[in-house]
XYZ file of C-alpha atoms in Angstrom:
679
model
C 7.869 -10.751 -11.768
C 6.935 -7.779 -9.675
C 8.591 -4.648 -8.337
C 10.389 -5.202 -5.051
C 12.234 -1.912 -4.582
C 12.097 1.630 -5.966
C 14.987 4.082 -5.900
C 14.198 7.550 -7.272
C 16.526 10.536 -7.462
C 15.740 14.117 -8.502
C 12.332 13.605 -10.123
C 9.905 16.493 -9.636
C 9.127 16.737 -5.880
C 11.324 13.763 -4.973
C 14.962 14.392 -4.082
C 15.589 10.854 -2.909
C 13.302 7.882 -2.355
C 14.552 4.371 -1.624
C 12.037 1.863 -0.263
C 10.742 -1.655 -0.766
C 7.120 -1.962 -1.878
C 4.695 -4.866 -1.752
C 2.045 -6.590 -3.861
C -0.429 -3.882 -2.786
C 1.135 -0.492 -2.068
C -0.547 2.847 -1.391
C 0.867 6.368 -1.298
C -1.212 8.976 0.516
C -0.752 12.674 1.258
C -2.181 16.108 0.624
C -2.300 17.607 -2.867
C 1.183 18.695 -3.863
C 2.893 16.413 -1.361
C 4.751 14.454 -4.031
C 2.985 11.094 -4.061
C 2.184 11.362 -7.780
C 5.829 12.230 -8.458
C 6.744 8.734 -7.292
C 4.239 7.094 -9.643
C 5.228 9.260 -12.607
C 8.911 8.543 -11.995
C 8.168 4.848 -12.452
C 6.075 5.668 -15.524
C 9.108 7.473 -16.962
C 11.280 4.471 -16.129
C 9.031 2.210 -18.211
C 7.903 4.592 -20.968
C 10.848 7.007 -21.365
C 8.816 10.135 -22.075
C 10.909 13.307 -22.687
C 11.976 15.224 -19.582
C 11.982 19.001 -19.298
C 13.601 21.181 -16.654
C 10.337 21.189 -14.664
C 10.608 17.410 -14.257
C 13.922 17.718 -12.416
C 14.031 18.428 -8.690
C 15.589 21.779 -7.831
C 15.710 23.028 -4.259
C 16.796 26.576 -5.140
C 15.206 29.169 -7.401
C 15.470 27.429 -10.764
C 15.654 30.619 -12.823
C 18.397 32.309 -10.793
C 20.408 29.248 -9.801
C 23.868 28.890 -11.337
C 24.126 25.235 -10.344
C 23.603 22.693 -13.150
C 20.470 20.572 -12.865
C 20.937 17.085 -11.479
C 20.301 13.892 -13.406
C 17.072 12.012 -12.896
C 17.767 8.419 -11.930
C 15.256 5.644 -11.289
C 16.367 2.155 -10.277
C 13.810 -0.646 -10.071
C 14.500 -4.025 -8.490
C 12.225 -6.863 -9.632
C 11.764 -10.171 -7.819
C 9.478 -13.204 -8.233
C 11.381 -13.894 -11.451
C 9.740 -16.673 -13.504
C 11.098 -18.857 -16.295
C 9.150 -16.687 -18.744
C 10.911 -13.606 -17.357
C 14.304 -15.298 -17.710
C 13.462 -16.103 -21.305
C 12.340 -12.532 -22.006
C 15.171 -10.689 -20.288
C 18.097 -13.071 -20.691
C 21.244 -12.218 -18.696
C 19.457 -9.512 -16.702
C 17.056 -12.031 -15.126
C 19.344 -14.953 -14.326
C 19.399 -14.273 -10.589
C 16.629 -14.139 -8.018
C 16.263 -10.424 -8.757
C 16.580 -8.139 -11.783
C 17.931 -4.616 -11.264
C 17.430 -1.988 -13.992
C 18.220 1.739 -14.003
C 17.159 4.617 -16.229
C 19.102 7.871 -16.051
C 18.645 11.157 -17.887
C 18.864 14.923 -17.729
C 16.572 17.545 -19.214
C 16.340 17.469 -23.016
C 18.698 14.482 -23.195
C 18.387 10.933 -24.458
C 17.970 8.585 -21.519
C 19.901 5.397 -20.940
C 18.326 2.216 -19.602
C 20.816 -0.298 -18.255
C 20.909 -3.174 -15.825
C 23.021 -5.574 -13.854
C 23.739 -8.564 -16.072
C 24.330 -11.767 -14.139
C 27.373 -13.450 -15.674
C 30.165 -15.850 -14.840
C 33.081 -13.450 -14.474
C 35.759 -15.766 -16.013
C 33.691 -15.777 -19.238
C 34.066 -12.011 -19.645
C 37.715 -12.284 -20.634
C 36.714 -14.723 -23.376
C 33.946 -12.431 -24.616
C 36.281 -9.431 -24.676
C 39.004 -11.289 -26.601
C 39.631 -10.256 -30.217
C 39.504 -12.991 -32.824
C 38.003 -16.437 -32.706
C 41.384 -18.122 -32.171
C 41.977 -16.193 -28.972
C 38.477 -17.090 -27.777
C 39.118 -20.794 -28.517
C 42.404 -20.811 -26.631
C 40.979 -19.035 -23.604
C 37.926 -21.276 -23.293
C 40.002 -24.443 -23.607
C 42.363 -23.216 -20.880
C 39.440 -22.291 -18.651
C 37.785 -25.696 -19.129
C 41.020 -27.396 -18.081
C 41.652 -25.173 -15.062
C 38.167 -24.468 -13.698
C 36.172 -27.463 -12.345
C 32.943 -25.446 -12.556
C 33.089 -25.428 -16.374
C 34.988 -28.665 -16.966
C 31.877 -30.286 -18.451
C 31.403 -27.621 -21.131
C 31.179 -29.299 -24.527
C 32.902 -26.821 -26.856
C 34.940 -28.241 -29.761
C 38.445 -26.846 -30.244
C 37.488 -25.443 -33.669
C 34.103 -24.044 -32.611
C 33.099 -20.749 -34.288
C 32.635 -17.641 -32.164
C 28.816 -17.868 -32.230
C 28.894 -21.449 -30.967
C 31.253 -20.477 -28.162
C 29.011 -17.602 -27.075
C 25.917 -19.810 -27.268
C 27.595 -22.407 -25.048
C 28.619 -19.767 -22.507
C 25.087 -18.337 -22.388
C 23.546 -21.792 -22.052
C 25.837 -22.524 -19.097
C 24.930 -19.210 -17.430
C 21.219 -19.786 -18.056
C 21.277 -23.185 -16.347
C 19.721 -22.803 -12.858
C 22.325 -25.232 -11.502
C 25.037 -22.648 -12.154
C 23.153 -19.676 -10.710
C 25.306 -19.630 -7.592
C 28.423 -18.950 -9.678
C 27.028 -15.811 -11.312
C 27.910 -12.256 -10.330
C 26.437 -8.947 -11.482
C 28.315 -6.661 -13.819
C 28.413 -3.358 -12.002
C 26.202 -0.577 -13.340
C 28.998 1.564 -14.669
C 30.196 -1.320 -16.842
C 26.767 -2.435 -18.049
C 25.559 -2.136 -21.626
C 22.360 -0.388 -22.731
C 19.379 -2.639 -21.954
C 18.519 -4.381 -25.266
C 19.377 -1.240 -27.234
C 16.664 0.775 -28.990
C 13.893 -1.745 -28.259
C 14.658 -1.992 -24.539
C 11.893 0.310 -23.274
C 9.115 -1.346 -25.281
C 10.394 -4.797 -24.381
C 10.435 -3.930 -20.684
C 6.957 -2.391 -20.618
C 5.303 -5.180 -22.602
C 6.896 -8.148 -20.844
C 6.503 -6.668 -17.366
C 2.822 -5.901 -18.020
C 3.140 -2.305 -16.807
C -0.144 -0.352 -16.864
C -0.421 3.291 -15.785
C -3.825 4.901 -15.262
C -3.548 8.658 -14.631
C -6.025 10.678 -12.605
C -7.670 12.781 -15.306
C -5.900 13.378 -18.631
C -7.074 11.938 -21.945
C -6.792 8.153 -21.903
C -7.233 7.657 -25.645
C -3.790 6.102 -26.036
C -4.671 3.423 -23.517
C -7.381 2.121 -25.910
C -5.136 2.088 -28.980
C -5.504 -1.311 -30.646
C -2.188 -0.975 -32.448
C -0.297 0.120 -29.336
C 1.367 -2.969 -27.931
C 1.833 -1.247 -24.597
C -1.676 0.173 -24.314
C -3.708 -0.702 -21.242
C -6.410 -2.272 -23.426
C -3.981 -4.677 -25.052
C -2.240 -5.546 -21.767
C -5.484 -6.168 -19.883
C -7.343 -7.940 -22.689
C -4.222 -10.007 -23.214
C -5.338 -12.029 -20.199
C -8.579 -12.868 -21.954
C -7.272 -13.345 -25.470
C -4.250 -15.487 -24.665
C -6.210 -18.045 -22.733
C -9.222 -17.949 -25.022
C -7.629 -18.205 -28.452
C -3.983 -19.295 -28.289
C -4.682 -23.029 -28.139
C -7.179 -22.881 -30.971
C -4.784 -20.807 -33.104
C -1.952 -23.256 -32.606
C -4.121 -26.279 -33.406
C -5.553 -24.689 -36.512
C -2.154 -23.503 -37.736
C -0.692 -26.991 -37.485
C -3.487 -28.420 -39.609
C -3.981 -25.562 -42.066
C -0.709 -23.863 -42.845
C -1.878 -22.811 -46.328
C -5.406 -21.710 -45.523
C -4.749 -18.529 -43.580
C -7.868 -16.843 -44.879
C -9.978 -19.124 -42.634
C -8.041 -18.235 -39.521
C -9.980 -15.175 -38.394
C -13.320 -17.006 -38.572
C -11.885 -19.885 -36.540
C -10.523 -17.529 -33.922
C -13.840 -15.730 -33.599
C -15.682 -19.005 -33.132
C -13.183 -20.185 -30.528
C -13.124 -16.947 -28.571
C -16.669 -15.635 -28.830
C -18.056 -17.444 -25.798
C -15.103 -16.515 -23.573
C -15.102 -12.895 -24.672
C -18.870 -12.616 -24.210
C -18.472 -13.984 -20.693
C -15.688 -11.509 -19.949
C -17.715 -8.641 -21.416
C -20.553 -9.602 -19.071
C -18.159 -9.399 -16.129
C -16.861 -5.998 -17.214
C -20.413 -4.709 -17.765
C -21.334 -5.888 -14.269
C -18.851 -3.329 -12.930
C -19.330 -0.750 -15.709
C -23.019 -0.247 -14.948
C -22.025 1.224 -11.591
C -20.122 3.981 -13.391
C -22.097 4.422 -16.647
C -25.736 3.243 -16.397
C -27.285 1.875 -19.617
C -23.868 1.588 -21.290
C -22.297 -1.740 -22.295
C -18.953 -2.788 -23.703
C -18.411 -5.423 -26.421
C -15.179 -7.167 -27.405
C -14.646 -8.300 -30.983
C -11.650 -10.509 -31.673
C -9.497 -10.310 -34.776
C -5.896 -10.839 -35.872
C -3.499 -7.965 -36.299
C -0.427 -8.276 -38.577
C -0.797 -12.053 -38.977
C 2.352 -14.150 -38.784
C 2.574 -17.893 -38.124
C 2.980 -16.884 -34.472
C -0.395 -15.175 -34.142
C -0.901 -12.136 -31.908
C -4.626 -11.708 -31.178
C -5.879 -8.150 -30.716
C -9.183 -6.725 -29.540
C -11.280 -3.773 -30.662
C -13.510 -2.309 -27.955
C -16.733 -0.401 -28.421
C -19.480 0.784 -26.116
C -23.197 0.375 -26.721
C -25.658 2.891 -25.276
C -29.114 1.571 -26.111
C -29.063 0.928 -29.874
C -26.050 3.136 -30.576
C -22.438 1.937 -30.732
C -19.475 4.248 -30.215
C -15.720 3.789 -29.842
C -14.107 4.553 -26.496
C -11.230 6.481 -28.051
C -13.611 9.309 -29.017
C -15.220 9.705 -25.607
C -14.344 12.040 -22.736
C -11.856 11.007 -20.111
C -14.621 10.291 -17.574
C -16.099 7.580 -19.822
C -12.644 6.303 -20.759
C -11.550 6.061 -17.143
C -14.749 4.283 -16.088
C -14.357 1.717 -18.870
C -10.680 1.151 -18.114
C -11.221 0.773 -14.370
C -14.142 -1.609 -14.946
C -11.935 -3.677 -17.257
C -9.142 -3.647 -14.688
C -11.524 -4.654 -11.904
C -12.886 -7.538 -13.986
C -9.335 -8.643 -14.829
C -8.474 -8.680 -11.126
C -11.585 -10.747 -10.351
C -10.847 -13.224 -13.155
C -7.227 -13.752 -12.169
C -8.174 -14.309 -8.546
C -10.805 -16.887 -9.510
C -8.435 -18.710 -11.841
C -5.702 -18.801 -9.228
C -8.102 -20.239 -6.667
C -9.437 -22.750 -9.191
C -5.906 -24.011 -9.788
C -5.237 -24.305 -6.054
C -8.481 -26.123 -5.329
C -8.324 -28.362 -8.408
C -11.652 -29.683 -7.264
C -13.123 -30.329 -10.700
C -10.778 -32.047 -13.205
C -13.314 -31.371 -15.986
C -13.339 -27.625 -15.347
C -13.513 -25.598 -18.547
C -11.706 -22.623 -17.058
C -8.483 -21.642 -18.763
C -5.167 -21.860 -16.940
C -4.132 -18.813 -14.937
C -2.129 -16.399 -17.093
C 1.591 -16.579 -16.428
C 2.353 -13.028 -17.566
C 2.532 -10.402 -14.814
C 0.593 -7.183 -14.494
C 2.117 -4.205 -12.683
C -0.651 -1.631 -12.312
C -0.029 1.954 -11.197
C -3.165 4.060 -10.613
C -3.509 7.717 -9.694
C -6.518 8.454 -7.508
C -8.674 5.397 -8.295
C -11.489 7.038 -6.321
C -11.968 9.801 -8.933
C -15.513 9.907 -10.440
C -16.676 7.132 -8.111
C -19.446 6.801 -5.584
C -18.047 5.590 -2.216
C -19.734 2.195 -2.628
C -18.088 1.753 -6.039
C -14.731 2.771 -4.600
C -15.029 0.261 -1.777
C -15.953 -2.576 -4.156
C -13.071 -1.766 -6.478
C -10.605 -1.578 -3.585
C -11.680 -5.020 -2.409
C -11.178 -6.451 -5.895
C -7.682 -4.981 -6.098
C -6.660 -6.157 -2.624
C -7.991 -9.653 -3.252
C -6.222 -9.918 -6.601
C -2.924 -8.673 -5.171
C -3.061 -11.358 -2.495
C -4.078 -14.227 -4.722
C -2.637 -13.706 -8.214
C 0.263 -12.208 -10.130
C -1.061 -8.639 -10.234
C 0.759 -5.898 -8.352
C -1.072 -2.671 -7.503
C 0.578 0.640 -6.621
C -1.816 3.513 -5.917
C -1.732 7.212 -5.084
C -4.967 7.951 -3.268
C -6.888 10.327 -1.009
C -9.382 7.624 -0.015
C -9.073 5.353 3.050
C -11.052 2.730 1.110
C -7.928 1.973 -0.921
C -5.718 1.329 2.107
C -5.381 -2.304 3.092
C -4.872 -2.484 6.883
C -3.094 -5.829 6.513
C -0.587 -4.135 4.172
C 0.009 -1.116 6.388
C 3.758 -1.734 6.218
C 3.447 -1.035 2.476
C 1.493 2.181 3.008
C 3.462 5.409 2.572
C 2.523 8.891 3.749
C 4.105 11.693 1.703
C 4.643 15.264 2.906
C 6.026 18.161 0.881
C 9.289 19.773 1.969
C 11.646 22.364 0.402
C 14.512 19.875 0.290
C 12.411 17.145 -1.310
C 9.256 15.370 -0.207
C 9.501 13.331 2.969
C 8.082 9.823 2.758
C 7.021 8.030 5.942
C 6.175 4.378 6.424
C 5.153 2.208 9.365
C 7.671 1.400 12.066
C 6.421 -1.342 14.330
C 7.487 -1.191 17.956
C 8.779 -4.250 19.805
C 5.287 -5.102 21.040
C 3.695 -4.992 17.575
C 6.408 -6.404 15.296
C 5.821 -10.105 16.125
C 2.049 -9.693 15.768
C 2.417 -7.900 12.429
C 4.683 -10.630 11.030
C 2.208 -13.319 12.088
C -0.803 -11.387 10.809
C -2.252 -11.169 14.309
C -2.736 -7.417 14.613
C -6.355 -6.603 15.335
C -8.163 -5.397 12.202
C -9.979 -2.674 14.143
C -6.665 -1.457 15.575
C -5.157 -1.151 12.086
C -8.258 0.483 10.600
C -8.060 3.100 13.342
C -4.435 3.744 12.433
C -5.257 4.167 8.725
C -7.898 6.775 9.602
C -5.228 8.779 11.429
C -3.000 8.805 8.351
C -5.405 11.155 6.556
C -5.467 13.603 9.492
C -3.441 16.656 10.474
C -2.938 15.240 13.958
C -4.151 12.375 16.133
C -5.457 12.233 19.691
C -5.004 8.679 20.989
C -7.379 7.637 23.785
C -8.193 4.436 25.630
C -11.773 3.632 24.635
C -14.972 4.500 22.786
C -16.261 6.728 25.595
C -13.257 9.040 25.357
C -13.478 9.073 21.583
C -17.171 9.982 21.542
C -16.620 12.886 23.918
C -13.373 14.344 22.535
C -14.678 13.986 18.985
C -17.826 15.996 19.765
C -16.952 18.548 22.452
C -16.326 22.161 21.364
C -12.833 23.607 21.184
C -14.038 27.218 21.304
C -17.104 29.415 21.596
C -17.863 28.920 17.890
C -18.432 25.204 18.429
C -15.387 24.117 16.428
C -14.554 20.458 17.061
C -11.349 18.468 16.689
C -12.841 16.821 13.620
C -13.331 20.280 12.092
C -9.608 20.900 12.631
C -8.639 17.662 10.909
C -7.792 15.771 14.095
C -8.555 12.053 14.317
C -9.500 10.703 17.736
C -8.116 7.160 17.745
C -9.189 4.375 20.092
C -6.281 2.208 21.221
C -8.507 -0.339 22.940
C -7.083 0.032 26.440
C -4.226 1.667 28.317
C -1.819 -1.161 27.478
C -1.828 -0.329 23.754
C -1.967 3.480 23.942
C 1.730 3.932 23.271
C 1.817 1.164 20.656
C -0.807 2.936 18.571
C 0.733 6.361 19.161
C 4.161 5.132 18.108
C 2.801 3.518 14.944
C 0.794 6.602 13.934
C 3.714 8.918 14.717
C 6.051 6.836 12.533
C 3.970 8.050 9.562
C 4.806 11.661 10.441
C 1.425 12.416 12.041
C 1.689 14.590 15.211
C 0.268 12.698 18.194
C -1.105 13.489 21.661
C -1.895 10.630 24.070
C -4.429 11.027 26.892
C -4.301 8.496 29.708
C -6.261 8.075 32.916
C -4.197 8.951 35.997
C -6.111 6.405 38.114
C -5.348 7.973 41.502
C -8.701 8.824 43.141
C -8.762 7.108 46.554
C -12.504 7.637 46.974
C -13.340 5.912 43.686
C -10.919 3.104 44.521
C -12.586 2.588 47.913
C -16.103 2.472 46.462
C -14.928 -0.075 43.899
C -13.260 -2.111 46.647
C -16.446 -2.176 48.731
C -18.377 -3.714 45.845
C -15.697 -6.315 45.273
C -15.595 -7.550 48.892
C -19.358 -7.864 49.382
C -19.352 -11.556 48.487
C -16.356 -12.219 50.736
C -18.097 -10.519 53.696
C -21.263 -12.568 53.235
C -19.181 -15.753 53.050
C -16.917 -15.030 56.055
C -19.351 -13.250 58.404
C -22.677 -14.652 57.246
C -24.334 -11.247 57.018
C -24.882 -8.320 54.678
C -21.933 -5.923 54.286
C -21.892 -3.004 56.722
C -18.809 -0.863 56.301
C -19.400 0.863 59.605
C -18.247 -2.436 61.084
C -14.481 -2.283 61.474
C -13.855 -5.821 60.165
C -15.919 -5.176 57.044
C -14.241 -1.830 56.401
C -10.779 -3.352 56.892
C -11.386 -5.848 54.086
C -12.472 -2.994 51.804
C -9.470 -0.876 52.813
C -7.052 -3.712 52.025
C -8.658 -4.248 48.638
C -8.532 -0.468 48.052
C -4.809 -0.360 48.826
C -4.213 -3.217 46.396
C -6.166 -1.364 43.727
C -4.278 1.888 44.262
C -0.914 0.120 44.205
C -1.866 -1.615 40.966
C -3.022 1.657 39.416
C 0.165 3.437 40.458
C 2.344 0.633 39.124
C 0.578 0.669 35.741
C 0.787 4.457 35.401
C 4.469 4.607 36.369
C 5.244 1.775 33.941
C 3.430 3.758 31.245
C 5.546 6.864 31.970
C 8.732 4.772 31.915
C 7.853 3.233 28.554
C 6.908 6.644 27.144
C 10.362 7.953 28.068
C 12.086 4.934 26.511
C 10.412 5.420 23.119
C 10.865 9.194 22.995
C 7.384 10.244 24.125
C 8.338 11.243 27.672
C 9.447 14.828 27.052
C 8.231 17.208 29.755
C 7.397 14.415 32.217
C 10.704 14.209 34.099
C 9.018 15.465 37.286
C 5.917 13.286 36.905
C 4.218 12.454 40.201
C 1.399 9.947 40.449
C -1.638 11.592 42.016
C -0.290 15.072 41.301
C -3.315 16.269 39.309
C -3.348 16.992 35.578
C 0.163 16.552 34.175
C 1.217 17.398 30.629
C 4.290 16.492 28.644
C 5.161 17.203 25.040
C 3.139 14.242 23.740
C 1.447 12.841 26.853
C -1.404 14.124 29.020
C -2.235 12.242 32.230
C -5.609 13.047 33.802
C -5.947 13.332 37.599
C -8.114 10.192 37.570
C -10.327 9.637 34.521
C -12.357 11.594 31.975
C -15.654 11.104 33.820
C -14.201 12.848 36.888
C -13.433 15.908 34.771
C -16.829 15.859 33.039
C -18.546 15.999 36.441
C -16.899 19.428 36.904
C -18.416 20.739 33.628
C -21.778 22.439 34.420
C -23.182 22.627 30.890
C -22.207 19.007 30.226
C -23.936 17.763 33.382
C -27.024 19.871 32.593
C -27.254 18.226 29.165
C -26.625 14.817 30.722
C -29.575 15.447 33.028
C -31.846 15.597 29.986
C -30.727 12.090 29.033
C -31.253 10.671 32.520
C -27.559 10.623 33.399
C -26.297 11.937 36.718
C -23.036 12.220 38.587
C -23.377 8.786 40.128
C -24.353 7.066 36.851
C -22.079 8.822 34.353
C -19.162 6.421 34.787
C -21.364 3.359 34.310
C -22.887 4.584 31.038
C -21.230 2.985 28.008
C -23.489 4.443 25.309
C -20.983 6.406 23.256
C -23.667 7.875 20.985
C -25.517 9.501 23.885
C -22.297 10.868 25.371
C -21.361 12.345 21.979
C -24.705 14.175 21.786
C -24.269 15.501 25.317
C -20.745 16.732 24.546
C -21.895 18.471 21.356
C -24.570 20.368 23.320
C -22.119 21.562 25.989
C -20.466 24.995 26.071
C -16.738 25.686 25.976
C -17.099 28.737 28.251
C -17.617 26.663 31.423
C -15.353 23.769 30.451
C -13.066 22.690 33.332
C -9.472 23.869 33.106
C -8.105 20.343 32.637
C -10.178 19.682 29.514
C -9.551 23.196 28.186
C -5.788 22.615 28.344
C -6.106 19.314 26.489
C -8.217 20.833 23.716
C -5.836 23.784 23.340
C -2.845 21.459 23.164
C -4.385 19.280 20.473
C -5.736 22.262 18.510
C -2.302 23.898 18.450
C -0.798 20.653 17.191
C -3.183 20.576 14.226
C -2.883 24.236 13.275
C 0.888 24.732 13.467
């Protein structure tokens, strides 16, 4: 099972949040935006920690408000329900989804309840008083209702037998189509006092906070601790079979059990410790972790537990007594190794290439892992490696990851539709997610969106604003040129310059970035310079002239010039058509404000979100004295500037240019983008 949908009301910075999430989901935003509120709301749903008034969203001044505080309510919809889940959660997991809700106010006892999937005609039987009434009702129903005509319930069956028969019928997958949910207001408390622990353990929920003490997550006795949940993967596969075999043969010799378990598990645990240490050395050099297996609270149905300790040189020490930096490093290394192991086991099962493989079967239990700021205390290389492990595991095994992060390394471009950008607001944080335009939706569904395109979009999500341009040349220049006399650049202002990869996809990228709540400006070439069009046309007809006239091109000859003029007219018509189509599309998607009087060839034209250059960026750079002086030092001149595609050189030239003599067209663009980022 995994989480399909989250609905959160009135928790900390969140007034209302209702969205579907995926196998790998990331929440991003500035500090205080509310992204951690979403993760902690789910933590409260699973763990039921006490709420105070500060945990409840309040738009007004809390101290002076006369309005009563609202209730906190978190509803989680699970899907990918397995037979194990149906066994664990009974009537709540009979359908394709399981819907559970926790509700509470400040300083109150919370209630966890869910939609039970039942056959509605059975409810009258269950509500009947006395076994005789139950017998009569079930016999009548069996006679009248073809769906239950095959129920085998004797006329004198006791109440428990009747209820068992009804539950067995409802649990049968064949009858799933007959079941309906009991509405929330009529539902009972989810498994009573043990509901919260049962939910957390059987869902495999793990929460790793950003900084506080993680001692509880290494508690051997805590059934819901991260250590027990993550090592459960190792222990179950490594020791369960040997425990069962030994128990069958040696029911009376329990004192030998622990030795047998250690012998059976030692190799597997040593191998897993090696994997964990492979990652741990990147965080804590010269420190190793060991796992020692034992049995806690032995019953005939053994529950293996693990004690962890770290070794630094010749000295051993327990993790629980270390600082949170060490604890977090150990826990993340363990989580990363678990992700790697599950992915390998899943692939091994799919390939099934070696029937004699000694690898254990993939674990059937789920893991739902919520992590705050996984990049904390990590070198960028470590962060990138960990992110890849998480993404790979989420794609190939039954681990779900939900992160709150400030790092682009932990955004998966292929899961951009499950990336959320959170902004603070007085009436509750606003949460944005991707909205794919008509041109991008089919490609996104088929996984055909260009990886570079999506990576460019993810970079914009961490910015105050985005300037979307056609190619690398524009990016290099706008990213490096000064905005003012102090040399401030767009990057200094928190503006991302995004490359759309051509004029055809400018609006697609802008629309996608803007759907995340990022302010956007689009700069497009106006493509209207007749002189440039004519020079291009002359080059294109040279071969035709040689072929038709048998001589070198001479555009003083009327016939030669006429061919070039015709090609020039075609070029200009094509340019005009493309630009006007761009303006039309911009208006259709809401980006055309301020361009109602747009005229092709009318010079620099600015709308609310769109800037159209007179011709292209190179034409404007040629009017910038300090830029051309710097270009001279690199061997670039007016006639060669447009042909140069070395973005690095152009960036250096732009950075050495002065804002004081910048042409008016470029000055207006820089002012427009700067204002967008600072307001």
